[in-house]
XYZ file of C-alpha atoms in Angstrom:
537
model
C -7.694 -18.226 56.952
C -10.932 -17.869 56.698
C -11.793 -14.598 53.490
C -14.873 -12.844 53.360
C -17.443 -13.191 50.657
C -19.297 -9.983 49.444
C -21.906 -9.099 47.598
C -21.373 -8.555 44.073
C -21.777 -5.707 42.007
C -22.392 -7.123 38.774
C -24.182 -4.211 36.508
C -23.195 -0.807 36.603
C -27.046 0.376 38.327
C -27.002 -2.409 40.780
C -27.540 -1.310 44.133
C -28.637 -5.169 45.313
C -28.545 -8.456 44.510
C -31.089 -11.061 45.766
C -29.977 -14.689 45.968
C -32.138 -17.097 43.239
C -30.860 -19.907 44.706
C -27.657 -21.667 46.801
C -25.627 -24.196 45.175
C -23.107 -25.284 48.050
C -24.313 -25.555 51.409
C -22.308 -24.239 55.432
C -20.002 -27.523 55.095
C -19.595 -28.422 51.702
C -16.325 -28.423 50.069
C -15.714 -25.079 47.326
C -12.737 -25.104 44.911
C -12.168 -22.322 42.625
C -14.258 -21.970 39.903
C -17.047 -23.756 41.884
C -20.768 -22.765 41.685
C -21.505 -20.170 44.994
C -25.159 -19.055 44.199
C -27.521 -17.497 41.423
C -27.700 -13.277 41.667
C -30.036 -12.001 41.222
C -29.523 -8.518 40.030
C -31.796 -5.498 38.493
C -31.531 -7.047 34.497
C -30.692 -10.386 35.287
C -29.658 -13.496 36.583
C -25.607 -14.453 36.891
C -23.903 -17.381 38.693
C -21.283 -16.324 41.250
C -17.799 -18.293 41.172
C -15.877 -19.334 43.942
C -12.594 -17.921 43.479
C -10.624 -19.640 46.771
C -10.979 -22.957 48.166
C -11.811 -24.006 51.202
C -14.995 -25.238 53.265
C -17.958 -23.111 53.582
C -18.335 -21.785 57.002
C -21.249 -19.100 56.591
C -23.701 -17.734 54.457
C -24.337 -14.117 54.989
C -27.649 -14.250 52.813
C -30.658 -16.721 52.167
C -31.834 -17.565 49.453
C -34.470 -15.533 48.231
C -33.166 -12.979 50.114
C -31.486 -9.887 49.247
C -28.692 -7.696 50.504
C -26.725 -4.210 49.253
C -23.741 -4.574 46.921
C -20.281 -5.206 49.108
C -22.484 -6.849 51.939
C -20.889 -10.459 53.446
C -22.338 -12.554 51.288
C -19.930 -16.198 52.477
C -17.450 -16.578 54.321
C -14.905 -19.405 53.435
C -12.390 -20.763 55.127
C -10.687 -23.783 56.745
C -13.388 -26.799 58.011
C -14.407 -26.281 61.880
C -11.935 -22.318 61.784
C -13.412 -19.942 64.305
C -15.077 -17.165 62.367
C -16.860 -15.537 64.996
C -14.836 -11.895 64.828
C -15.758 -11.948 60.989
C -19.669 -12.479 61.468
C -19.345 -10.353 64.779
C -21.385 -7.491 63.287
C -20.642 -7.773 59.358
C -23.561 -9.526 57.998
C -26.054 -8.024 60.658
C -27.085 -5.032 58.270
C -27.261 -7.232 54.816
C -29.547 -9.494 56.916
C -31.206 -7.102 58.429
C -32.333 -5.341 55.425
C -33.423 -8.267 53.576
C -35.780 -8.777 56.238
C -36.890 -5.471 55.575
C -36.709 -6.135 52.052
C -38.917 -9.420 52.832
C -41.306 -7.483 54.821
C -42.028 -4.723 52.816
C -42.516 -7.249 49.468
C -45.080 -9.273 51.986
C -47.524 -6.181 52.643
C -47.348 -5.458 49.128
C -48.231 -9.047 48.462
C -51.001 -9.235 51.268
C -53.866 -8.198 49.667
C -53.427 -8.742 45.857
C -53.504 -12.602 45.157
C -51.318 -13.215 41.676
C -51.357 -15.630 39.314
C -48.784 -17.999 40.870
C -49.890 -17.715 44.686
C -53.626 -19.057 42.837
C -50.880 -22.114 40.825
C -49.498 -23.112 43.364
C -51.664 -23.564 45.581
C -52.417 -27.049 44.853
C -49.461 -28.129 43.108
C -49.275 -32.061 43.125
C -46.092 -33.422 43.688
C -43.589 -33.656 41.452
C -45.233 -30.846 39.198
C -43.147 -27.163 38.008
C -44.948 -24.338 37.222
C -42.472 -22.299 34.155
C -43.179 -18.962 34.471
C -42.627 -16.029 32.163
C -39.068 -15.351 32.091
C -37.818 -11.494 32.485
C -34.586 -10.977 29.727
C -34.250 -7.830 29.710
C -34.836 -4.481 32.019
C -37.109 -3.325 29.714
C -39.027 -6.092 29.583
C -42.686 -6.223 31.385
C -43.846 -9.326 28.679
C -43.266 -11.696 26.910
C -45.281 -13.417 23.253
C -44.798 -16.882 22.582
C -43.092 -16.333 18.744
C -42.781 -20.554 18.869
C -43.399 -23.232 20.804
C -40.950 -26.475 20.443
C -43.015 -28.759 22.775
C -46.038 -29.678 22.320
C -48.678 -30.699 25.524
C -48.422 -34.441 26.299
C -44.266 -34.311 24.688
C -41.948 -35.988 26.908
C -39.487 -32.890 28.410
C -35.590 -33.562 29.209
C -33.431 -30.620 31.307
C -31.950 -28.174 28.401
C -34.974 -29.645 26.034
C -36.152 -26.497 23.791
C -39.672 -25.736 25.149
C -39.902 -21.966 23.171
C -38.779 -19.485 21.713
C -39.862 -16.025 23.907
C -40.078 -12.571 21.645
C -39.457 -9.751 24.087
C -38.838 -6.129 23.526
C -35.304 -6.848 21.910
C -35.160 -9.978 20.513
C -36.123 -13.827 20.546
C -34.652 -16.139 22.394
C -35.017 -19.485 22.601
C -36.048 -20.657 26.053
C -34.810 -24.401 27.721
C -36.203 -26.808 30.711
C -35.039 -27.016 33.620
C -36.923 -29.882 34.526
C -37.524 -33.858 33.338
C -41.634 -34.620 32.479
C -44.609 -34.159 29.910
C -45.699 -31.304 29.094
C -49.254 -30.959 30.988
C -50.071 -27.197 29.942
C -49.003 -24.668 27.253
C -50.387 -21.278 29.967
C -49.666 -19.079 26.707
C -50.475 -19.954 22.587
C -47.918 -19.744 20.003
C -48.289 -15.863 18.960
C -50.146 -15.089 22.382
C -48.490 -12.895 25.146
C -48.374 -12.474 28.411
C -46.578 -10.346 31.377
C -43.272 -11.958 33.259
C -43.516 -13.758 36.011
C -47.339 -15.299 35.243
C -47.886 -18.899 33.984
C -45.960 -20.566 30.853
C -45.909 -23.662 31.258
C -46.411 -26.932 33.595
C -44.431 -29.929 33.318
C -44.763 -32.482 35.676
C -45.120 -36.854 35.702
C -47.067 -38.801 33.063
C -50.965 -38.137 33.723
C -50.852 -36.498 36.457
C -54.099 -34.434 37.397
C -53.412 -30.660 37.091
C -56.731 -29.437 36.816
C -56.244 -28.520 40.307
C -54.455 -26.404 39.929
C -56.556 -23.673 38.293
C -54.629 -20.786 37.210
C -56.958 -19.223 34.035
C -55.057 -18.431 31.250
C -51.241 -16.763 31.691
C -52.198 -14.193 28.811
C -55.071 -12.478 30.278
C -53.711 -12.189 33.769
C -51.420 -8.792 34.999
C -49.387 -10.668 37.819
C -46.693 -10.056 39.835
C -44.296 -11.314 41.437
C -45.521 -14.541 43.758
C -44.985 -13.787 47.855
C -43.600 -17.485 48.403
C -39.957 -17.676 48.440
C -39.391 -21.637 46.860
C -41.771 -20.139 43.913
C -40.012 -17.557 43.260
C -36.302 -18.886 43.163
C -38.105 -21.280 41.027
C -39.278 -18.597 38.617
C -34.996 -17.216 39.062
C -33.892 -20.482 38.038
C -36.172 -20.848 34.977
C -34.588 -17.073 34.231
C -30.946 -18.468 33.938
C -31.895 -21.326 31.926
C -32.669 -19.072 28.716
C -30.275 -18.570 26.154
C -29.894 -16.710 22.442
C -30.662 -18.147 19.461
C -27.065 -18.202 18.790
C -25.951 -21.653 19.189
C -22.966 -20.095 21.512
C -25.171 -19.354 24.246
C -26.523 -22.308 24.811
C -23.425 -23.828 25.997
C -22.199 -23.784 30.093
C -20.768 -20.926 30.431
C -19.572 -18.988 33.533
C -19.888 -15.646 33.463
C -16.452 -14.407 34.534
C -15.409 -16.733 31.943
C -17.992 -15.632 28.850
C -16.360 -12.264 28.849
C -12.786 -13.711 29.247
C -13.394 -15.801 26.551
C -14.875 -12.525 24.876
C -11.624 -10.230 25.774
C -9.449 -12.598 24.679
C -11.113 -13.423 21.048
C -11.831 -17.734 22.229
C -14.681 -19.261 20.834
C -16.346 -20.899 23.255
C -17.988 -23.810 21.356
C -14.233 -24.953 21.315
C -13.621 -25.147 24.672
C -13.959 -28.104 26.580
C -15.247 -27.285 30.079
C -13.764 -28.950 33.330
C -16.656 -27.783 36.091
C -20.334 -29.225 37.184
C -21.448 -30.869 34.146
C -18.770 -29.856 31.484
C -19.658 -26.534 32.065
C -16.934 -23.604 31.432
C -14.792 -22.349 33.852
C -12.512 -19.815 34.537
C -9.311 -21.988 34.588
C -10.475 -23.561 31.197
C -10.231 -19.933 29.257
C -7.197 -19.205 31.029
C -5.610 -22.599 29.536
C -7.243 -22.959 26.147
C -5.018 -23.695 23.278
C -6.421 -23.515 19.682
C -5.935 -25.675 17.021
C -5.289 -24.409 13.345
C -9.492 -25.128 12.652
C -10.538 -24.276 15.915
C -8.583 -20.300 14.691
C -10.909 -20.291 11.630
C -13.053 -17.677 12.003
C -16.696 -19.107 12.198
C -19.761 -18.714 9.382
C -22.910 -16.227 10.447
C -26.077 -17.443 10.382
C -27.831 -16.328 7.463
C -30.611 -13.371 7.421
C -34.276 -14.331 7.835
C -36.385 -13.119 5.065
C -38.911 -11.246 5.287
C -42.390 -12.560 5.331
C -44.122 -11.597 1.467
C -46.888 -9.782 1.760
C -48.923 -10.211 -1.244
C -51.772 -7.484 -3.444
C -55.038 -8.695 -3.862
C -57.282 -5.632 -5.744
C -60.272 -4.804 -3.512
C -59.261 -6.635 0.032
C -57.442 -5.160 3.125
C -55.911 -7.443 5.077
C -54.160 -7.453 8.187
C -50.395 -8.272 10.268
C -50.612 -8.792 13.787
C -47.812 -6.770 14.932
C -44.616 -8.298 16.608
C -43.621 -7.494 20.322
C -40.667 -5.201 19.023
C -42.137 -3.509 16.498
C -44.986 -2.458 19.442
C -42.094 -1.630 21.915
C -40.346 0.020 18.868
C -43.592 2.204 18.103
C -43.474 3.173 22.030
C -40.147 4.281 21.893
C -39.905 6.480 19.206
C -43.370 8.254 20.004
C -41.723 9.053 23.674
C -38.558 10.237 22.364
C -40.261 12.123 19.826
C -42.709 14.170 21.437
C -40.281 14.494 25.003
C -36.638 15.358 23.048
C -36.634 18.795 21.566
C -35.040 17.681 17.913
C -33.516 20.197 15.989
C -31.552 19.334 12.632
C -28.033 19.858 11.076
C -26.801 19.365 7.861
C -23.043 19.387 6.286
C -22.215 17.914 2.913
C -18.671 15.454 3.150
C -16.241 15.297 0.366
C -15.677 11.719 0.176
C -13.087 11.716 -2.587
C -9.811 11.429 -0.053
C -11.939 8.594 2.038
C -12.553 6.625 -1.323
C -8.357 6.725 -2.105
C -8.102 5.827 1.717
C -10.455 2.679 1.709
C -9.201 1.864 -1.934
C -5.583 1.495 -0.164
C -6.496 -0.316 2.539
C -8.731 -3.243 1.302
C -5.809 -3.342 -1.176
C -4.397 -5.153 2.491
C -4.687 -8.972 2.613
C -7.839 -10.184 3.971
C -8.903 -7.135 4.531
C -12.305 -5.221 3.924
C -13.803 -2.436 4.955
C -17.145 -0.256 3.989
C -17.381 3.779 4.276
C -19.800 2.864 6.816
C -17.207 1.290 9.182
C -15.019 4.673 8.454
C -17.944 6.870 8.908
C -18.348 4.987 12.227
C -14.485 5.249 13.328
C -14.729 8.569 12.740
C -17.936 8.964 14.583
C -16.229 7.604 17.766
C -12.750 9.717 17.693
C -15.275 13.290 17.095
C -16.823 12.041 20.165
C -13.736 12.202 22.375
C -13.210 15.886 21.262
C -16.866 16.649 21.658
C -18.071 15.134 25.372
C -21.314 16.842 25.654
C -22.564 15.155 22.031
C -21.851 11.607 24.055
C -24.064 12.936 26.608
C -28.172 11.594 28.037
C -30.339 14.450 29.278
C -31.405 12.957 32.983
C -34.455 15.421 34.496
C -32.219 17.331 37.132
C -28.804 15.997 35.699
C -26.763 15.628 32.312
C -25.037 12.351 33.008
C -21.607 12.191 30.807
C -20.862 8.922 29.789
C -17.505 8.337 30.365
C -17.307 5.054 27.413
C -17.835 6.051 23.518
C -20.557 2.987 22.767
C -22.063 3.332 18.990
C -25.238 1.682 18.114
C -25.654 1.170 14.348
C -29.314 0.717 13.291
C -29.982 -2.392 11.454
C -33.221 -3.030 9.638
C -34.609 -6.238 10.664
C -38.394 -7.625 9.042
C -39.780 -6.513 11.988
C -38.941 -2.761 11.724
C -35.035 -1.742 13.757
C -32.710 -2.615 15.808
C -29.779 -0.360 16.629
C -27.179 -3.148 18.411
C -24.059 -1.629 20.044
C -20.170 -1.424 19.645
C -18.909 -1.380 23.030
C -15.863 1.281 23.299
C -15.870 1.819 19.291
C -13.149 4.291 20.050
C -10.476 1.612 21.234
C -11.226 -0.561 17.705
C -9.501 -0.475 14.628
C -11.219 -0.393 11.432
C -11.110 -4.344 11.511
C -13.084 -4.819 14.667
C -15.952 -2.731 13.403
C -15.864 -4.034 10.290
C -15.846 -7.794 11.788
C -18.698 -6.585 14.397
C -21.121 -4.718 12.566
C -21.722 -7.296 9.671
C -21.669 -9.993 13.241
C -24.290 -8.120 14.917
C -25.991 -7.777 11.952
C -26.256 -10.813 10.411
C -27.754 -12.353 13.970
C -29.734 -8.873 14.070
C -31.607 -10.103 10.665
C -32.165 -13.720 12.234
C -32.654 -13.058 15.557
C -29.555 -14.001 17.173
C -28.889 -10.734 19.067
C -28.494 -10.826 22.572
C -30.445 -8.327 24.380
C -27.363 -7.184 26.107
C -25.711 -5.987 22.833
C -28.478 -3.673 22.505
C -28.026 -1.791 25.478
C -25.297 0.956 26.404
C -25.121 2.740 23.114
C -24.542 6.507 23.757
C -24.866 7.612 20.413
C -26.345 6.166 16.961
C -25.490 6.271 13.581
C -28.371 5.168 10.638
C -26.975 5.149 7.065
C -29.281 4.186 3.828
C -27.143 5.289 1.573
C -27.459 2.359 0.191
C -30.135 2.339 -0.444
C -29.375 5.547 -2.596
C -31.038 8.117 -0.204
C -28.820 11.070 -0.725
C -30.220 12.678 2.621
C -33.018 12.095 5.505
C -33.307 12.656 9.298
C -33.575 9.864 12.127
C -35.897 10.238 15.627
C -33.554 10.396 18.119
C -32.244 6.629 20.581
C -32.761 7.450 23.879
C -30.962 7.923 26.709
C -29.212 9.313 23.389
C -28.568 12.851 22.646
C -28.051 12.670 19.309
C -27.784 10.483 16.175
C -26.081 10.164 13.344
C -28.132 10.244 9.744
C -25.787 9.093 7.148
C -26.986 9.514 3.321
C -25.482 7.923 -0.517
C -22.556 8.971 -2.021
C -23.271 10.843 -5.426
C -20.652 12.498 -7.936
C -22.135 15.962 -8.229
C -20.003 19.309 -9.674
C -17.964 20.988 -7.051
C -15.844 24.155 -7.435
C -12.416 23.346 -6.689
C -9.439 25.961 -6.408
C -11.732 27.973 -8.458
C -12.584 25.235 -11.186
C -16.153 23.277 -11.486
C -14.620 19.482 -11.378
C -16.518 16.525 -10.543
C -16.612 15.386 -6.587
C -18.046 12.567 -4.254
C -20.571 14.116 -2.549
C -21.914 12.916 0.921
C -24.617 14.505 2.999
C -25.074 13.842 6.982
C -27.629 15.141 9.164
C -27.294 15.807 13.109
C -30.342 14.871 15.116
C -29.631 16.640 18.574
C -31.249 16.985 22.195
C -31.734 20.836 22.274
C -32.323 19.990 26.333
C -28.316 18.709 26.241
C -26.808 19.755 22.699
C -26.777 23.044 21.940
C -26.398 23.623 18.382
C -22.757 25.293 18.861
C -22.139 22.376 20.343
C -23.314 20.272 17.379
C -22.075 22.150 14.362
C -18.482 22.281 16.208
C -18.912 17.779 16.009
C -20.144 18.222 12.474
C -17.075 20.246 11.329
C -14.674 18.098 13.556
C -16.337 14.591 12.033
C -16.281 16.923 7.837
C -12.362 17.283 8.740
C -12.216 13.412 9.696
C -13.644 11.719 7.265
C -12.314 14.358 4.383
C -8.758 13.803 5.332
C -8.233 9.924 6.847
C -5.151 10.600 7.805
C -6.893 13.242 10.298
C -7.467 10.279 13.025
C -3.938 8.748 13.859
C -2.960 12.547 15.583
């Protein structure tokens, strides 16, 4: 019996999806795990796999068109099966909406010639135009950190073309085509808007002078109007991989999520899909060997660029894309959110004893920062208002507790996020923080690993800083600043004794977190850290 495949909801903010490319056409045989199409969401382009076997009988959304979530995307069934009852009206709204959207996009770009349109007006046969991909939902332009291919070099599908620096990370950009690199649209170190010309690939000796697009770095481009060019640009976006070698493994989104949930190293999985691609059944049937079960070694941290001091001589360092965005967002946060600060002293004597006992266990080593992260996450359960966000005319109370941990890198500061932190134990938190901090310093974090935080922590205690205040990492409504543990005289049972004191500072957005609410949260956190056993209650 035929089954209706609907447009999936691939992100929490997705309301409609766009079919960047169909991998199957009507009449083709489809097997479970085969890629049906590439779906462009509001954040990325993702592969969409079939969950059933059969024949593709109907396509509800044309390539390059968009449709609402849950509308008819395709119908799969037995060859020759009558599906008139399923297509009678279900797909019409989606198709109509797509046509409306397409006409709106055409009218928007009718009077505006984009750089891509100018470029594709006279594209010679076999020549492919590579555009600057959108690698995160907030990215408006990308910077070429490094070219791995020069003009005249032979390029094969899967070869690394360049490293693209976004507002969040540096990511590798792979070629989807074979040919020769005929043009670099952006110089190394230069920036260009999303969807502008990044490179041109084609047969050796091809004359591309007629293409005639000016340097992409000096233009502000919009999305191309032609569906063919649009689909190609989206294909390039799909080809981007993180600096981490594991991200260059061909794997479907569903299989990748299953691998993460099961803790499977995808580098050790043999794919059975197209071109060795890892699909759902490969993860389900995966059996780790003894060697594969060993933990992977994190990449070494990148060394900060050395600056030399020369008497009487001023020098300049161009801002990286990351630093520019950090500066912009911190300024927006400081001047848009009414900050206020609460401070408290914590007696860490019992926490020190607890950590010593935990670390005495085999293969276990946690830090005080791991204990603070865990205690903070559990405290947020009891004070959900602190785990909320300001949204203009409403306050959003977050359903998950995702703690962002500030990490210093040569370019400034990034905040990788521990998803569902309250459900993690000390060992999981410790491993995740070490892994993310290491990859952050080597610019190997993925964009989605720095999104979705509901609360943030910044710790300068390891530098001997006793107390400090931080700027809120919006859209969070609070950030915890952690100082060093200092031995100092305290009064205990009427006697002056030496105690181990740590100061915490909580910066709050007064639009969301009132003073009393912030104070109650700190009191709960103080209880958990001064009596670690209370975390078990």
